[in-house]
Every structure is written in structure tokens, then in C-alpha cells.
Amino acid sequence: TEQSPTKGANPLKPLFSDVGNPQKTSDKLMFALVSCKFPSSYDEDQALAGHPTVFMKILHYVLFFSSNNVKNYLYSRHIDPDTIHLNDYKFMERIFFICINLLGIKPRIQIHQFFKYGFAEQKMMMCVDTIHRVKKLSKEIGIRTQLTSSRKMIVRSSSLAGTRFQ
């Protein structure tokens, strides 16, 4: 007996399960903000309305203040430290550049949509994706730094001179 196409697991569900429910997406964002120790309050009403400044504050903190490892990584990739002082549009141009080219994130929104009210879920997911990627990158950089410094501390014994362990 064949299973009807309407029964069974939907293979597309995992691809789309994170969109379509603004409240659930807002909850994901709140959880991500707690995990990155976001110091400000999260105005959920403004976020659900798609107010751009809510999301700019989050992206500002996450990229430039939540992780020294990531901040230094960005600066080493020629991101100007004065990026945080740019006007809103130029700041977001840099954020989109960073997300796409340095973090490998494809925002689900275009920059002109970012500054409009609405598109709340796309803005929330951009923030959630950025928080997750920054946390992962920070951990990767920390591990790499730790490995590099531990390799420098290994001192080979002179008693091994002339052996295959040299």
C-alpha cells in the first residue's frame, strides 16, 4: 500500500518552520538576546511592528560589543572601528556587508526593506542568525587562539635529540 502524498512527514517543513509565526520568532530572538547577554531591554511590541531601531541596536551590540574575538576579527578584516558611529543607512550597509561577506549570513531582507516598518520576522531572523553566527565564530576563534598559544608553550626535551621524536 502506498502512502498518500498528504500523509507522513513533510520534507519541506524544516525549511520553513522558522517563519510564519512572528510571536514564535520573537521568542527565539528573546532567547538569543539572553544567550548573548544583551544589556538593553527588548521592546517586543516595537519589534513585532518592525521598528528598525530595535534591530539596529541588537546588531550594533552583537557585532561590536558581545565578543572581543569577533570584534577583533572584524577589525582585522578591515572593518573600520568607526563603523559604529556612521549614520543609520551607512551603518546598515556595513552590517549587510559584514553579514554576507565575513559571517556567511544571507539576510532574508534587503536594506531598503530594513528601514521600513513591517518585515518584522525577517529582521528578527537576521538578528537571530547573526547572534548564532557570532557566538559560533567567537568560540572558533577562542579555540584557535588557545591551540596556537598551547603549541607555543610545548617545549621539547633535549633528551629526545637524535630520536624520531625530535
Tab-separated table of N, CA and C in Angstrom:
chain	number	residue	atom	x	y	z
A	1	THR	N	0.844	-1.188	0.000
A	1	THR	CA	0.000	0.000	0.000
A	1	THR	C	0.883	1.242	0.000
A	2	GLU	N	0.555	2.144	-0.893
A	2	GLU	CA	1.317	3.391	-0.964
A	2	GLU	C	0.722	4.422	-0.027
A	3	GLN	N	1.614	5.248	0.509
A	3	GLN	CA	1.171	6.309	1.403
A	3	GLN	C	0.740	7.502	0.564
A	4	SER	N	-0.374	8.102	0.931
A	4	SER	CA	-0.833	9.253	0.149
A	4	SER	C	0.116	10.424	0.364
A	5	PRO	N	0.235	11.322	-0.627
A	5	PRO	CA	1.174	12.434	-0.507
A	5	PRO	C	0.837	13.382	0.635
A	6	THR	N	-0.377	13.345	1.138
A	6	THR	CA	-0.732	14.255	2.225
A	6	THR	C	-0.376	13.687	3.586
A	7	LYS	N	-0.068	12.385	3.656
A	7	LYS	CA	0.283	11.767	4.934
A	7	LYS	C	1.793	11.677	5.064
A	8	GLY	N	2.246	11.522	6.289
A	8	GLY	CA	3.669	11.348	6.523
A	8	GLY	C	4.356	12.683	6.762
A	9	ALA	N	5.653	12.606	6.964
A	9	ALA	CA	6.440	13.802	7.266
A	9	ALA	C	6.553	14.684	6.028
A	10	ASN	N	6.455	15.957	6.251
A	10	ASN	CA	6.610	16.925	5.163
A	10	ASN	C	8.087	17.291	5.069
A	11	PRO	N	8.774	16.927	3.983
A	11	PRO	CA	10.207	17.212	3.891
A	11	PRO	C	10.522	18.706	3.814
A	12	LEU	N	9.551	19.545	3.489
A	12	LEU	CA	9.805	20.983	3.401
A	12	LEU	C	9.621	21.692	4.738
A	13	LYS	N	8.973	21.047	5.684
A	13	LYS	CA	8.673	21.689	6.959
A	13	LYS	C	9.917	22.264	7.650
A	14	PRO	N	11.035	21.507	7.748
A	14	PRO	CA	12.196	22.083	8.423
A	14	PRO	C	12.719	23.353	7.750
A	15	LEU	N	12.512	23.473	6.452
A	15	LEU	CA	12.999	24.657	5.749
A	15	LEU	C	12.200	25.903	6.104
A	16	PHE	N	10.929	25.723	6.417
A	16	PHE	CA	10.060	26.873	6.596
A	16	PHE	C	9.496	27.003	8.001
A	17	SER	N	9.873	26.115	8.897
A	17	SER	CA	9.265	26.120	10.218
A	17	SER	C	9.665	27.334	11.046
A	18	ASP	N	10.718	28.032	10.662
A	18	ASP	CA	11.149	29.171	11.469
A	18	ASP	C	10.552	30.496	10.992
A	19	VAL	N	9.652	30.467	10.041
A	19	VAL	CA	8.973	31.682	9.605
A	19	VAL	C	7.473	31.443	9.589
A	20	GLY	N	6.727	32.517	9.637
A	20	GLY	CA	5.280	32.400	9.577
A	20	GLY	C	4.595	32.590	10.904
A	21	ASN	N	5.362	32.649	11.972
A	21	ASN	CA	4.795	32.852	13.289
A	21	ASN	C	5.606	33.935	13.996
A	22	PRO	N	5.211	35.205	13.841
A	22	PRO	CA	6.006	36.304	14.410
A	22	PRO	C	6.238	36.174	15.914
A	23	GLN	N	5.250	35.695	16.649
A	23	GLN	CA	5.422	35.570	18.096
A	23	GLN	C	6.489	34.529	18.438
A	24	LYS	N	6.474	33.419	17.732
A	24	LYS	CA	7.475	32.372	17.961
A	24	LYS	C	8.873	32.878	17.586
A	25	THR	N	8.955	33.624	16.497
A	25	THR	CA	10.238	34.189	16.074
A	25	THR	C	10.730	35.207	17.093
A	26	SER	N	9.815	35.993	17.647
A	26	SER	CA	10.180	36.950	18.690
A	26	SER	C	10.709	36.220	19.924
A	27	ASP	N	10.089	35.103	20.263
A	27	ASP	CA	10.568	34.301	21.396
A	27	ASP	C	11.984	33.785	21.136
A	28	LYS	N	12.245	33.343	19.898
A	28	LYS	CA	13.599	32.897	19.533
A	28	LYS	C	14.599	34.031	19.716
A	29	LEU	N	14.193	35.228	19.284
A	29	LEU	CA	15.082	36.377	19.406
A	29	LEU	C	15.331	36.703	20.873
A	30	MET	N	14.286	36.681	21.689
A	30	MET	CA	14.472	36.963	23.119
A	30	MET	C	15.436	35.963	23.751
A	31	PHE	N	15.293	34.698	23.418
A	31	PHE	CA	16.192	33.674	23.946
A	31	PHE	C	17.630	33.937	23.486
A	32	ALA	N	17.796	34.285	22.209
A	32	ALA	CA	19.131	34.575	21.674
A	32	ALA	C	19.734	35.801	22.355
A	33	LEU	N	18.904	36.806	22.656
A	33	LEU	CA	19.399	38.009	23.334
A	33	LEU	C	19.893	37.683	24.734
A	34	VAL	N	19.181	36.817	25.430
A	34	VAL	CA	19.622	36.390	26.761
A	34	VAL	C	20.950	35.649	26.641
A	35	SER	N	21.066	34.787	25.642
A	35	SER	CA	22.277	33.980	25.484
A	35	SER	C	23.505	34.820	25.152
A	36	CYS	N	23.311	35.995	24.554
A	36	CYS	CA	24.467	36.854	24.236
A	36	CYS	C	24.594	38.009	25.226
A	37	LYS	N	23.798	37.957	26.302
A	37	LYS	CA	23.856	38.956	27.380
A	37	LYS	C	23.578	40.368	26.877
A	38	PHE	N	22.558	40.500	26.038
A	38	PHE	CA	22.162	41.813	25.522
A	38	PHE	C	21.790	42.700	26.707
A	39	PRO	N	22.464	43.855	26.851
A	39	PRO	CA	22.304	44.654	28.068
A	39	PRO	C	21.042	45.514	28.124
A	40	SER	N	20.395	45.744	27.014
A	40	SER	CA	19.221	46.618	26.982
A	40	SER	C	17.947	45.793	27.062
A	41	SER	N	16.855	46.490	27.281
A	41	SER	CA	15.573	45.788	27.264
A	41	SER	C	15.139	45.604	25.810
A	42	TYR	N	14.375	44.576	25.588
A	42	TYR	CA	13.861	44.243	24.259
A	42	TYR	C	12.403	44.661	24.230
A	43	ASP	N	12.081	45.625	23.379
A	43	ASP	CA	10.703	46.104	23.256
A	43	ASP	C	9.987	45.235	22.226
A	44	GLU	N	9.308	44.224	22.718
A	44	GLU	CA	8.684	43.257	21.823
A	44	GLU	C	7.600	43.886	20.955
A	45	ASP	N	6.849	44.834	21.497
A	45	ASP	CA	5.796	45.476	20.701
A	45	ASP	C	6.389	46.201	19.498
A	46	GLN	N	7.468	46.969	19.740
A	46	GLN	CA	8.111	47.669	18.622
A	46	GLN	C	8.750	46.676	17.654
A	47	ALA	N	9.311	45.602	18.183
A	47	ALA	CA	9.922	44.588	17.320
A	47	ALA	C	8.868	43.935	16.433
A	48	LEU	N	7.731	43.586	17.011
A	48	LEU	CA	6.666	42.956	16.228
A	48	LEU	C	6.092	43.909	15.182
A	49	ALA	N	6.223	45.227	15.436
A	49	ALA	CA	5.790	46.218	14.447
A	49	ALA	C	6.859	46.435	13.371
A	50	GLY	N	8.059	45.886	13.604
A	50	GLY	CA	9.138	46.009	12.623
A	50	GLY	C	9.892	47.318	12.708
A	51	HIS	N	9.905	47.948	13.890
A	51	HIS	CA	10.612	49.222	14.060
A	51	HIS	C	12.114	48.994	13.866
A	52	PRO	N	12.738	49.639	12.886
A	52	PRO	CA	14.135	49.349	12.547
A	52	PRO	C	15.136	49.593	13.674
A	53	THR	N	14.904	50.602	14.513
A	53	THR	CA	15.911	50.919	15.534
A	53	THR	C	16.074	49.802	16.556
A	54	VAL	N	15.013	49.052	16.811
A	54	VAL	CA	15.112	47.922	17.741
A	54	VAL	C	16.188	46.954	17.252
A	55	PHE	N	16.158	46.662	15.979
A	55	PHE	CA	17.061	45.665	15.407
A	55	PHE	C	18.463	46.228	15.192
A	56	MET	N	18.555	47.519	14.895
A	56	MET	CA	19.879	48.134	14.739
A	56	MET	C	20.646	48.084	16.055
A	57	LYS	N	19.962	48.340	17.171
A	57	LYS	CA	20.616	48.276	18.488
A	57	LYS	C	21.150	46.874	18.755
A	58	ILE	N	20.355	45.882	18.398
A	58	ILE	CA	20.770	44.492	18.617
A	58	ILE	C	22.000	44.169	17.774
A	59	LEU	N	21.953	44.481	16.489
A	59	LEU	CA	23.072	44.181	15.594
A	59	LEU	C	24.323	44.947	16.004
A	60	HIS	N	24.152	46.178	16.434
A	60	HIS	CA	25.256	47.007	16.910
A	60	HIS	C	25.957	46.316	18.076
A	61	TYR	N	25.181	45.884	19.053
A	61	TYR	CA	25.756	45.225	20.228
A	61	TYR	C	26.405	43.891	19.859
A	62	VAL	N	25.680	43.080	19.120
A	62	VAL	CA	26.146	41.722	18.831
A	62	VAL	C	27.470	41.737	18.069
A	63	LEU	N	27.588	42.588	17.071
A	63	LEU	CA	28.793	42.579	16.241
A	63	LEU	C	29.983	43.294	16.866
A	64	PHE	N	29.727	44.319	17.671
A	64	PHE	CA	30.853	45.131	18.134
A	64	PHE	C	31.091	45.109	19.640
A	65	PHE	N	30.209	44.496	20.411
A	65	PHE	CA	30.398	44.524	21.859
A	65	PHE	C	30.223	43.183	22.555
A	66	SER	N	29.551	42.235	21.947
A	66	SER	CA	29.288	40.976	22.654
A	66	SER	C	30.505	40.053	22.699
A	67	SER	N	31.427	40.197	21.767
A	67	SER	CA	32.591	39.313	21.712
A	67	SER	C	33.818	40.079	21.234
A	68	ASN	N	34.826	40.139	22.096
A	68	ASN	CA	36.078	40.780	21.677
A	68	ASN	C	36.732	39.999	20.545
A	69	ASN	N	36.605	38.676	20.576
A	69	ASN	CA	37.173	37.860	19.491
A	69	ASN	C	36.600	38.268	18.141
A	70	VAL	N	35.287	38.414	18.078
A	70	VAL	CA	34.636	38.752	16.811
A	70	VAL	C	34.933	40.197	16.431
A	71	LYS	N	34.906	41.083	17.403
A	71	LYS	CA	35.220	42.489	17.118
A	71	LYS	C	36.625	42.594	16.519
A	72	ASN	N	37.602	41.937	17.125
A	72	ASN	CA	38.967	41.983	16.607
A	72	ASN	C	39.077	41.302	15.245
A	73	TYR	N	38.310	40.241	15.048
A	73	TYR	CA	38.264	39.578	13.743
A	73	TYR	C	37.768	40.556	12.677
A	74	LEU	N	36.699	41.284	12.986
A	74	LEU	CA	36.158	42.252	12.021
A	74	LEU	C	37.178	43.344	11.725
A	75	TYR	N	37.833	43.846	12.770
A	75	TYR	CA	38.835	44.892	12.563
A	75	TYR	C	40.005	44.364	11.738
A	76	SER	N	40.366	43.097	11.936
A	76	SER	CA	41.463	42.515	11.156
A	76	SER	C	41.065	42.315	9.693
A	77	ARG	N	39.768	42.343	9.429
A	77	ARG	CA	39.257	42.208	8.059
A	77	ARG	C	38.913	43.580	7.476
A	78	HIS	N	39.530	44.603	8.006
A	78	HIS	CA	39.425	45.977	7.510
A	78	HIS	C	38.050	46.609	7.708
A	79	ILE	N	37.341	46.197	8.745
A	79	ILE	CA	36.113	46.892	9.125
A	79	ILE	C	36.536	48.029	10.039
A	80	ASP	N	36.213	49.232	9.655
A	80	ASP	CA	36.618	50.427	10.384
A	80	ASP	C	35.963	50.455	11.766
A	81	PRO	N	36.759	50.665	12.831
A	81	PRO	CA	36.175	50.780	14.172
A	81	PRO	C	35.134	51.896	14.270
A	82	ASP	N	35.210	52.880	13.396
A	82	ASP	CA	34.236	53.977	13.418
A	82	ASP	C	32.907	53.596	12.768
A	83	THR	N	32.777	52.357	12.328
A	83	THR	CA	31.509	51.888	11.760
A	83	THR	C	30.364	52.154	12.720
A	84	ILE	N	30.621	52.010	14.007
A	84	ILE	CA	29.550	52.188	15.000
A	84	ILE	C	29.060	53.626	15.069
A	85	HIS	N	29.819	54.560	14.497
A	85	HIS	CA	29.442	55.976	14.544
A	85	HIS	C	28.822	56.481	13.240
A	86	LEU	N	28.650	55.610	12.264
A	86	LEU	CA	28.075	56.033	10.984
A	86	LEU	C	26.586	56.329	11.131
A	87	ASN	N	26.050	57.084	10.172
A	87	ASN	CA	24.595	57.295	10.196
A	87	ASN	C	23.904	55.951	9.955
A	88	ASP	N	22.620	55.901	10.226
A	88	ASP	CA	21.891	54.631	10.218
A	88	ASP	C	22.018	53.872	8.904
A	89	TYR	N	21.839	54.556	7.785
A	89	TYR	CA	21.868	53.865	6.499
A	89	TYR	C	23.259	53.304	6.207
A	90	LYS	N	24.303	54.123	6.403
A	90	LYS	CA	25.667	53.656	6.138
A	90	LYS	C	26.057	52.534	7.109
A	91	PHE	N	25.605	52.645	8.362
A	91	PHE	CA	25.858	51.594	9.337
A	91	PHE	C	25.255	50.272	8.854
A	92	MET	N	24.012	50.321	8.410
A	92	MET	CA	23.358	49.095	7.958
A	92	MET	C	23.972	48.568	6.664
A	93	GLU	N	24.483	49.439	5.807
A	93	GLU	CA	25.214	48.969	4.624
A	93	GLU	C	26.411	48.126	5.060
A	94	ARG	N	27.131	48.610	6.077
A	94	ARG	CA	28.292	47.871	6.584
A	94	ARG	C	27.862	46.562	7.241
A	95	ILE	N	26.740	46.600	7.971
A	95	ILE	CA	26.244	45.391	8.633
A	95	ILE	C	25.893	44.336	7.584
A	96	PHE	N	25.212	44.748	6.527
A	96	PHE	CA	24.876	43.801	5.461
A	96	PHE	C	26.151	43.246	4.830
A	97	PHE	N	27.149	44.106	4.606
A	97	PHE	CA	28.429	43.656	4.049
A	97	PHE	C	29.075	42.624	4.972
A	98	ILE	N	29.111	42.928	6.268
A	98	ILE	CA	29.713	42.021	7.252
A	98	ILE	C	28.972	40.685	7.267
A	99	CYS	N	27.653	40.758	7.337
A	99	CYS	CA	26.858	39.524	7.396
A	99	CYS	C	27.107	38.644	6.180
A	100	ILE	N	27.067	39.233	5.010
A	100	ILE	CA	27.182	38.459	3.774
A	100	ILE	C	28.611	37.994	3.529
A	101	ASN	N	29.574	38.898	3.637
A	101	ASN	CA	30.941	38.602	3.214
A	101	ASN	C	31.851	38.044	4.294
A	102	LEU	N	31.609	38.372	5.550
A	102	LEU	CA	32.509	37.914	6.607
A	102	LEU	C	31.890	36.845	7.502
A	103	LEU	N	30.583	36.871	7.649
A	103	LEU	CA	29.929	35.890	8.515
A	103	LEU	C	29.216	34.793	7.731
A	104	GLY	N	29.052	34.998	6.437
A	104	GLY	CA	28.392	33.989	5.613
A	104	GLY	C	26.896	33.882	5.844
A	105	ILE	N	26.283	34.976	6.264
A	105	ILE	CA	24.841	35.004	6.513
A	105	ILE	C	24.165	35.684	5.334
A	106	LYS	N	23.102	35.094	4.862
A	106	LYS	CA	22.307	35.711	3.794
A	106	LYS	C	21.053	36.289	4.435
A	107	PRO	N	21.016	37.613	4.650
A	107	PRO	CA	19.815	38.205	5.253
A	107	PRO	C	18.576	37.923	4.408
A	108	ARG	N	17.457	37.732	5.089
A	108	ARG	CA	16.190	37.427	4.417
A	108	ARG	C	15.442	38.703	4.057
A	109	ILE	N	16.173	39.798	4.033
A	109	ILE	CA	15.578	41.110	3.804
A	109	ILE	C	16.599	41.963	3.069
A	110	GLN	N	16.132	42.936	2.310
A	110	GLN	CA	17.034	43.866	1.635
A	110	GLN	C	17.129	45.141	2.462
A	111	ILE	N	18.191	45.886	2.239
A	111	ILE	CA	18.450	47.048	3.089
A	111	ILE	C	17.319	48.075	3.022
A	112	HIS	N	16.722	48.296	1.856
A	112	HIS	CA	15.638	49.284	1.776
A	112	HIS	C	14.409	48.805	2.549
A	113	GLN	N	14.229	47.492	2.667
A	113	GLN	CA	13.118	46.955	3.452
A	113	GLN	C	13.400	47.072	4.946
A	114	PHE	N	14.680	47.023	5.295
A	114	PHE	CA	15.054	47.084	6.707
A	114	PHE	C	14.572	48.382	7.348
A	115	PHE	N	14.609	49.474	6.588
A	115	PHE	CA	14.251	50.780	7.151
A	115	PHE	C	12.760	51.073	7.104
A	116	LYS	N	11.979	50.163	6.581
A	116	LYS	CA	10.525	50.330	6.572
A	116	LYS	C	9.945	49.616	7.780
A	117	TYR	N	8.810	50.121	8.258
A	117	TYR	CA	8.088	49.378	9.282
A	117	TYR	C	7.557	48.114	8.638
A	118	GLY	N	7.382	47.080	9.439
A	118	GLY	CA	6.993	45.794	8.893
A	118	GLY	C	8.226	44.935	8.703
A	119	PHE	N	8.104	43.859	7.978
A	119	PHE	CA	9.198	42.912	7.754
A	119	PHE	C	9.800	42.455	9.083
A	120	ALA	N	8.961	42.428	10.120
A	120	ALA	CA	9.447	42.143	11.472
A	120	ALA	C	10.123	40.781	11.563
A	121	GLU	N	9.487	39.775	11.005
A	121	GLU	CA	10.060	38.431	11.119
A	121	GLU	C	11.415	38.322	10.433
A	122	GLN	N	11.536	38.945	9.273
A	122	GLN	CA	12.812	38.904	8.556
A	122	GLN	C	13.899	39.618	9.361
A	123	LYS	N	13.554	40.725	9.980
A	123	LYS	CA	14.522	41.459	10.802
A	123	LYS	C	14.900	40.649	12.035
A	124	MET	N	13.901	40.018	12.642
A	124	MET	CA	14.172	39.177	13.817
A	124	MET	C	15.102	38.028	13.450
A	125	MET	N	14.824	37.373	12.322
A	125	MET	CA	15.657	36.237	11.920
A	125	MET	C	17.062	36.687	11.537
A	126	MET	N	17.191	37.882	10.982
A	126	MET	CA	18.528	38.409	10.699
A	126	MET	C	19.305	38.545	12.005
A	127	CYS	N	18.644	39.057	13.034
A	127	CYS	CA	19.293	39.206	14.339
A	127	CYS	C	19.617	37.847	14.951
A	128	VAL	N	18.669	36.919	14.907
A	128	VAL	CA	18.892	35.579	15.466
A	128	VAL	C	20.051	34.895	14.745
A	129	ASP	N	20.045	34.937	13.418
A	129	ASP	CA	21.120	34.320	12.634
A	129	ASP	C	22.469	34.953	12.964
A	130	THR	N	22.488	36.277	13.108
A	130	THR	CA	23.733	36.982	13.418
A	130	THR	C	24.231	36.606	14.807
A	131	ILE	N	23.334	36.557	15.779
A	131	ILE	CA	23.731	36.172	17.141
A	131	ILE	C	24.325	34.764	17.136
A	132	HIS	N	23.654	33.829	16.495
A	132	HIS	CA	24.159	32.450	16.459
A	132	HIS	C	25.516	32.372	15.774
A	133	ARG	N	25.673	33.086	14.662
A	133	ARG	CA	26.946	33.040	13.931
A	133	ARG	C	28.067	33.699	14.724
A	134	VAL	N	27.771	34.818	15.394
A	134	VAL	CA	28.794	35.500	16.193
A	134	VAL	C	29.236	34.606	17.352
A	135	LYS	N	28.291	33.950	18.008
A	135	LYS	CA	28.649	33.049	19.108
A	135	LYS	C	29.519	31.901	18.604
A	136	LYS	N	29.151	31.336	17.467
A	136	LYS	CA	29.921	30.228	16.899
A	136	LYS	C	31.318	30.693	16.485
A	137	LEU	N	31.394	31.839	15.821
A	137	LEU	CA	32.683	32.372	15.381
A	137	LEU	C	33.569	32.704	16.576
A	138	SER	N	32.994	33.285	17.608
A	138	SER	CA	33.758	33.620	18.805
A	138	SER	C	34.362	32.363	19.426
A	139	LYS	N	33.574	31.310	19.480
A	139	LYS	CA	34.060	30.040	20.026
A	139	LYS	C	35.180	29.480	19.154
A	140	GLU	N	34.995	29.519	17.825
A	140	GLU	CA	36.018	29.017	16.897
A	140	GLU	C	37.323	29.794	17.054
A	141	ILE	N	37.223	31.114	17.154
A	141	ILE	CA	38.421	31.946	17.309
A	141	ILE	C	39.089	31.646	18.643
A	142	GLY	N	38.297	31.493	19.692
A	142	GLY	CA	38.842	31.171	21.011
A	142	GLY	C	39.590	29.855	21.008
A	143	ILE	N	39.026	28.846	20.374
A	143	ILE	CA	39.687	27.538	20.294
A	143	ILE	C	40.976	27.652	19.494
A	144	ARG	N	40.912	28.356	18.369
A	144	ARG	CA	42.101	28.534	17.525
A	144	ARG	C	43.201	29.268	18.293
A	145	THR	N	42.819	30.300	19.035
A	145	THR	CA	43.785	31.067	19.827
A	145	THR	C	44.392	30.190	20.912
A	146	GLN	N	43.558	29.407	21.567
A	146	GLN	CA	44.022	28.523	22.629
A	146	GLN	C	44.992	27.479	22.078
A	147	LEU	N	44.665	26.900	20.936
A	147	LEU	CA	45.552	25.910	20.323
A	147	LEU	C	46.884	26.530	19.936
A	148	THR	N	46.836	27.719	19.369
A	148	THR	CA	48.062	28.403	18.960
A	148	THR	C	48.939	28.694	20.167
A	149	SER	N	48.348	29.201	21.249
A	149	SER	CA	49.150	29.537	22.426
A	149	SER	C	49.660	28.280	23.121
A	150	SER	N	48.902	27.182	23.115
A	150	SER	CA	49.379	25.957	23.767
A	150	SER	C	50.507	25.320	22.964
A	151	ARG	N	50.482	25.473	21.654
A	151	ARG	CA	51.577	24.939	20.835
A	151	ARG	C	52.875	25.676	21.123
A	152	LYS	N	52.783	26.957	21.389
A	152	LYS	CA	53.978	27.744	21.681
A	152	LYS	C	54.583	27.341	23.019
A	153	MET	N	53.741	26.841	23.926
A	153	MET	CA	54.216	26.511	25.267
A	153	MET	C	54.861	25.127	25.331
A	154	ILE	N	54.684	24.323	24.314
A	154	ILE	CA	55.281	22.986	24.318
A	154	ILE	C	56.783	23.128	24.119
A	155	VAL	N	57.521	22.602	25.059
A	155	VAL	CA	58.981	22.658	24.980
A	155	VAL	C	59.478	21.229	24.807
A	156	ARG	N	60.233	21.020	23.808
A	156	ARG	CA	60.752	19.677	23.536
A	156	ARG	C	61.977	19.415	24.418
A	157	SER	N	62.001	18.261	24.934
A	157	SER	CA	63.103	17.873	25.806
A	157	SER	C	64.356	17.624	24.975
A	158	SER	N	65.478	18.074	25.500
A	158	SER	CA	66.738	17.857	24.783
A	158	SER	C	67.145	16.388	24.838
A	159	SER	N	66.544	15.627	25.766
A	159	SER	CA	66.869	14.197	25.844
A	159	SER	C	66.336	13.437	24.633
A	160	LEU	N	65.452	14.046	23.881
A	160	LEU	CA	64.915	13.398	22.688
A	160	LEU	C	65.752	13.687	21.447
A	161	ALA	N	66.840	14.424	21.624
A	161	ALA	CA	67.676	14.779	20.481
A	161	ALA	C	68.185	13.513	19.806
A	162	GLY	N	68.104	13.467	18.524
A	162	GLY	CA	68.590	12.336	17.756
A	162	GLY	C	67.589	11.198	17.652
A	163	THR	N	66.416	11.359	18.239
A	163	THR	CA	65.399	10.305	18.127
A	163	THR	C	64.390	10.703	17.068
A	164	ARG	N	63.514	9.783	16.770
A	164	ARG	CA	62.487	10.076	15.772
A	164	ARG	C	61.450	11.054	16.301
A	165	PHE	N	61.480	11.360	17.592
A	165	PHE	CA	60.514	12.281	18.189
A	165	PHE	C	60.949	13.729	18.097
A	166	GLN	N	62.089	13.987	17.572
A	166	GLN	CA	62.640	15.335	17.545
A	166	GLN	C	61.798	16.284	16.776
